[in-house]
Short mmCIF file of C-alpha atoms in Angstrom, two decimals:
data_model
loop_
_atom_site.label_atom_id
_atom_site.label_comp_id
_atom_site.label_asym_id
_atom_site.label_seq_id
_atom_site.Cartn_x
_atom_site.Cartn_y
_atom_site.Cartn_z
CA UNK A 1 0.00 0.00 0.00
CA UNK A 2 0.74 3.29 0.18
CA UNK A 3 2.78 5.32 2.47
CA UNK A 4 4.65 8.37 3.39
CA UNK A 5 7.69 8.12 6.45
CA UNK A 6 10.20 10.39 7.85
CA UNK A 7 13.62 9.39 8.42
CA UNK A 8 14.10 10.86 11.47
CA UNK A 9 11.96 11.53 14.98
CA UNK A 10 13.38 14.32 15.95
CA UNK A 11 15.59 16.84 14.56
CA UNK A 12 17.68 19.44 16.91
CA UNK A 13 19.59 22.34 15.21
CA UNK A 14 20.99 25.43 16.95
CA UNK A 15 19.63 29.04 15.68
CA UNK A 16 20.41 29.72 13.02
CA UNK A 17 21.89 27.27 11.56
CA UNK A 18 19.88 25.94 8.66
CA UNK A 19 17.68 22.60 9.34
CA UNK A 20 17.02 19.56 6.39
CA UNK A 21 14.05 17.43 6.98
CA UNK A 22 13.59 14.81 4.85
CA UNK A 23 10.67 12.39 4.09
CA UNK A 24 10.80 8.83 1.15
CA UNK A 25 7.19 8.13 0.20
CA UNK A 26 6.44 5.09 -1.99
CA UNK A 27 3.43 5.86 -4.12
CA UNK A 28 4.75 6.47 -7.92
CA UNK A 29 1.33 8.03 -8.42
CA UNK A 30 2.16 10.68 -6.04
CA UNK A 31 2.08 13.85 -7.74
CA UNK A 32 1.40 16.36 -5.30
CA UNK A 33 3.43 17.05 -1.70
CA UNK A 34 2.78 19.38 0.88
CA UNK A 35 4.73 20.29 4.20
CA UNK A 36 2.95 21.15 7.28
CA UNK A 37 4.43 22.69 10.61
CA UNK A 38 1.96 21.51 13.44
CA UNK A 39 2.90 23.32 17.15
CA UNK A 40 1.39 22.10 19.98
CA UNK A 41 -2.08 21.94 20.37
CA UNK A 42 -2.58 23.71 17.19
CA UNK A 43 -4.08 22.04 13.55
CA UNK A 44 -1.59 21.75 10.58
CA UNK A 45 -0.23 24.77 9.38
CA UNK A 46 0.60 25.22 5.59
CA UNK A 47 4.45 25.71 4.89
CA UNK A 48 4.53 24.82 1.06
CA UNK A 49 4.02 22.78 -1.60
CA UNK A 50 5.19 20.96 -5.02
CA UNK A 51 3.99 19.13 -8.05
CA UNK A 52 5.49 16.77 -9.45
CA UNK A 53 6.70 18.60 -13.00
CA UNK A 54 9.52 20.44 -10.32
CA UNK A 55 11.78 19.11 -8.17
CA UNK A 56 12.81 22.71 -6.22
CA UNK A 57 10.34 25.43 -5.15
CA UNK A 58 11.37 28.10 -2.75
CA UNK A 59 9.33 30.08 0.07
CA UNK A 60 10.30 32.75 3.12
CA UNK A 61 13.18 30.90 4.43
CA UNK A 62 12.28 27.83 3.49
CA UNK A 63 12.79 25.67 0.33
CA UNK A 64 11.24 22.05 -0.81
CA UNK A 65 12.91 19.45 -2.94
CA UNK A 66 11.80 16.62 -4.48
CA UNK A 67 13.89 13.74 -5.85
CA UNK A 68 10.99 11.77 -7.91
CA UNK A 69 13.97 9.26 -8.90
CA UNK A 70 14.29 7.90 -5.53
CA UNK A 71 10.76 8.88 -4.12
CA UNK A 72 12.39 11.74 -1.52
CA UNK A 73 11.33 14.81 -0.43
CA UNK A 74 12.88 17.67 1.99
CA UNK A 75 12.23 20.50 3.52
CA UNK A 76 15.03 22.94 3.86
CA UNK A 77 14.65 25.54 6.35
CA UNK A 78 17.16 28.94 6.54
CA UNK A 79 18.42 30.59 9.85
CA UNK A 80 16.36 28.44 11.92
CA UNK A 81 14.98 30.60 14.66
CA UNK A 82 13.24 29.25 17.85
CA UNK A 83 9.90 29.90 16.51
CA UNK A 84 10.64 27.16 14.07
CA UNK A 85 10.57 24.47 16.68
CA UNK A 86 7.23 22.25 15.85
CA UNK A 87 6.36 18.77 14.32
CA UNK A 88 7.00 19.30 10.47
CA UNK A 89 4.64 16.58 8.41
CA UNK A 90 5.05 15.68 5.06
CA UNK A 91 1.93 14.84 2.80
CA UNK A 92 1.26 13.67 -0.54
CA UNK A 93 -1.81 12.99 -2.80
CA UNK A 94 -2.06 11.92 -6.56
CA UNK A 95 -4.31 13.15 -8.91
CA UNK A 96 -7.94 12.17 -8.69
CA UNK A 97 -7.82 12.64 -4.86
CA UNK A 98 -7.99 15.27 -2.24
CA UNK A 99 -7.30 13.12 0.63
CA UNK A 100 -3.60 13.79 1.76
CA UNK A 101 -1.91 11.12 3.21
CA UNK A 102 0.30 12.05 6.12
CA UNK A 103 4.16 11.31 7.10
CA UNK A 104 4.88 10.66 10.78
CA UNK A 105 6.21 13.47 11.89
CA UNK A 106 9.36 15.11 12.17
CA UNK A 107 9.81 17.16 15.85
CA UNK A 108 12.47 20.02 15.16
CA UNK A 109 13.81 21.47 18.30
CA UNK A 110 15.87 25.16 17.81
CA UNK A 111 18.14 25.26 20.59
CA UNK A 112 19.21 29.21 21.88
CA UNK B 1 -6.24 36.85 7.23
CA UNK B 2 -9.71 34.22 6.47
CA UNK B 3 -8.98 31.00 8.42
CA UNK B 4 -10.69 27.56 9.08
CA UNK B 5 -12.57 27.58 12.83
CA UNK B 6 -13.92 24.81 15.01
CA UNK B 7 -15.96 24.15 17.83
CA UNK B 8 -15.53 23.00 20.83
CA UNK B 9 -12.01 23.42 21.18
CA UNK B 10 -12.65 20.45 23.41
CA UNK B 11 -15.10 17.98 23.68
CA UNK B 12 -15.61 15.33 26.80
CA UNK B 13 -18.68 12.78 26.25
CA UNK B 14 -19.07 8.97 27.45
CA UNK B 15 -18.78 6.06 25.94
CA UNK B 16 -22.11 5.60 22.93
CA UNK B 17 -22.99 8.99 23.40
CA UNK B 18 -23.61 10.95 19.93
CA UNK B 19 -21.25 13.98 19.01
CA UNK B 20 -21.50 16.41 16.79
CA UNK B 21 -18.10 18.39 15.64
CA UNK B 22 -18.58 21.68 14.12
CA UNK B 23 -15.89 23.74 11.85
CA UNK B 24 -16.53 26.97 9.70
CA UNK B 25 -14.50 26.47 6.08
CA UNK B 26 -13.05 29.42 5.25
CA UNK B 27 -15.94 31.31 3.34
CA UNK B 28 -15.34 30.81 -0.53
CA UNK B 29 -13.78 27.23 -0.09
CA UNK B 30 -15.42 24.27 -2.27
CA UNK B 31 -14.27 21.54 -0.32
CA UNK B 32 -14.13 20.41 3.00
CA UNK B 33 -11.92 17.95 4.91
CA UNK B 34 -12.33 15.70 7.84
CA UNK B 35 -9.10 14.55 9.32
CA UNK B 36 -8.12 13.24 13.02
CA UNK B 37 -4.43 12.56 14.89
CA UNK B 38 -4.58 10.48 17.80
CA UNK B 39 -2.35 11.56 20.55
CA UNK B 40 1.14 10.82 19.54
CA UNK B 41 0.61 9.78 15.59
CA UNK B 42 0.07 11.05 12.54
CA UNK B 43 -2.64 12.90 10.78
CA UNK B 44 -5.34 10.57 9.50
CA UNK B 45 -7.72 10.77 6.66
CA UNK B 46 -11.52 10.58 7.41
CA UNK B 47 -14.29 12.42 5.02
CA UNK B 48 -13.76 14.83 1.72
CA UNK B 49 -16.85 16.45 1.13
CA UNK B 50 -17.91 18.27 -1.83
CA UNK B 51 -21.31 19.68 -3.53
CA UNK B 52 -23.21 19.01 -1.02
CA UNK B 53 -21.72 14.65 -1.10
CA UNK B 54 -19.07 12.68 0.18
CA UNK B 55 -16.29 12.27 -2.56
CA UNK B 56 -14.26 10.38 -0.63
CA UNK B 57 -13.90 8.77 2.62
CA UNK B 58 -11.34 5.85 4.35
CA UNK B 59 -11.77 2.89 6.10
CA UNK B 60 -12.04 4.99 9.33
CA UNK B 61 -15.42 6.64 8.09
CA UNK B 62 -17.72 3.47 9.20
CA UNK B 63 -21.53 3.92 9.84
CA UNK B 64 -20.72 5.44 13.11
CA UNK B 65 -19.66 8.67 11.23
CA UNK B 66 -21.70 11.23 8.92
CA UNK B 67 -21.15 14.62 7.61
CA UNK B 68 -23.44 17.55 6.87
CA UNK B 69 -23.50 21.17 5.51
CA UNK B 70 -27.13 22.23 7.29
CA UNK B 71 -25.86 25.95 6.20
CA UNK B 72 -23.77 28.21 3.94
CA UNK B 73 -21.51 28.13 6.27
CA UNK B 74 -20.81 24.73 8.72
CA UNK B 75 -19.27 21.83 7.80
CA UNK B 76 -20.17 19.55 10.87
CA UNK B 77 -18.83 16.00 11.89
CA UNK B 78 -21.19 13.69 14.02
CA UNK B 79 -20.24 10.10 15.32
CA UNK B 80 -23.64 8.68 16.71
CA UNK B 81 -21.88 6.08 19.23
CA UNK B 82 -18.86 7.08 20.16
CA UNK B 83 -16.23 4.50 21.60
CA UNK B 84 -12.78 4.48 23.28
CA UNK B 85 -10.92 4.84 20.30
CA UNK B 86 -12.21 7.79 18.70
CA UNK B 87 -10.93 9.97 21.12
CA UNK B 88 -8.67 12.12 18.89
CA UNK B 89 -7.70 15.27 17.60
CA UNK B 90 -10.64 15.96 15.01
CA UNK B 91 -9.38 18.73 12.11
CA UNK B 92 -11.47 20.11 9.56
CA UNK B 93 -9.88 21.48 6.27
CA UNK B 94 -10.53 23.13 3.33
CA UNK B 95 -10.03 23.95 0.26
CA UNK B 96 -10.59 26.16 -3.08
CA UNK B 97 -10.45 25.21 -6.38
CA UNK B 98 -8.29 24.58 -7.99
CA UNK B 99 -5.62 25.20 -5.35
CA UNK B 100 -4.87 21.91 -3.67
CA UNK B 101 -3.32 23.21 -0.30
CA UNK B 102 -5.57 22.21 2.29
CA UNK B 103 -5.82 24.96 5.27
CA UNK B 104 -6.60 23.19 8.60
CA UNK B 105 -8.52 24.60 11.46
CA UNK B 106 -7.10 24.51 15.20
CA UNK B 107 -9.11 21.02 16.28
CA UNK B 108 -11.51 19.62 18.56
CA UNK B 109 -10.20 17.62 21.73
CA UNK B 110 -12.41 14.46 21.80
CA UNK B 111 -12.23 12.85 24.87
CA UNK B 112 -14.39 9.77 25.49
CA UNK B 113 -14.83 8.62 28.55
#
């Protein structure tokens, strides 16, 4: 079936330095990812997203890439600053859905 | 900024007692989302909802669960029996068309006792 998983549990980065979070997902149909930042106690926040036809798309601080060769996708966040620290999720769909289908979760802690 | 709401912020009920879950979409959204995250795990699937139908649900959506639009402006979630195991984090999203990012509201606390 399908799936989407993070590498790693937790990620802790000092200020800013800049932070990689990375997530493999196995669906080949996949053509649509998303990256969430999800603070506690609060829903999913949108961070950004990316089709499929790029493989690099840039925000405020924060870029996404996506390697459709090996199924990978990261998030790549500048000058972390405290305010970063969260759970970052990963999600994907494929065309002819709008469900997303969720990672596990990624906690990044910005230490002082 | 327009942004999804939802009410209660938390919800305490006993065991095979009904719920209902309430959420505002933001206001020129076409679809609407169901999703829940039990303490701990990731964010699951439940109920996409569009035109006034279901468009898609998962496995999670049994009988016990139903949607409805009464309004212009609700999107609510009801379980008519709740159990043990549906106490979660309940989010309702939305979306416009044709923009696929789905914007989440904060999340009801359902605690079933």
């Amino acid at each position: 079936g399908e799936s989407v998983g993070l590498h790693l549990p937790t990620l802790s980065v000092q200020e800013g330095d800049n932070s990689i979070i990375n997530c493999a997902y196995s669906n080949s149909a996949s053509d649509y990812f998303i990256w969430y930042k999800q603070e506690s106690g609060k829903g999913p926040q949108f961070i950004i997203d990316i089709r499929s036809n790029m493989d690099k798309r840039q925000g405020q601080r924060v870029t996404v890439l996506l390697n459709k060769t090996v199924k990978h996708l990261s998030l790549q966040i500048a000058a972390t600053q405290p305010g970063d620290s969260a759970v970052y999720f990963c999600a994907e769909n494929h065309t002819g859905r709008r469900a997303l289908t969720f990672g596990s979760g990624t906690r990044l802690q910005v230490q002082p | 900024e327009p942004e999804v709401t939802q009410t209660p912020s938390h919800q305490v009920t006993q065991m095979g007692q009904e719920v209902i879950l309430r959420c505002v979409p933001i206001s020129n959204h076409l679809y609407f989302y169901w999703y829940r995250q039990i303490l701990g795990q990731k964010v699951e699937f439940l109920v996409s909802f569009y035109n006034n139908e279901i468009s898609e649900k998962s496995e999670i959506f049994d009988d016990q669960f139903s949607v409805e639009r009464p309004d212009g402006s609700n999107f609510t979630l009801k379980i008519r029996s709740t159990k043990l195991e549906d106490s979660a984090m309940y989010f309702c999203a939305s979306t416009g068309t044709p923009a696929y990012e789905q914007y989440f509201g904060p999340g009801t606390r359902l605690t079933v006792t």
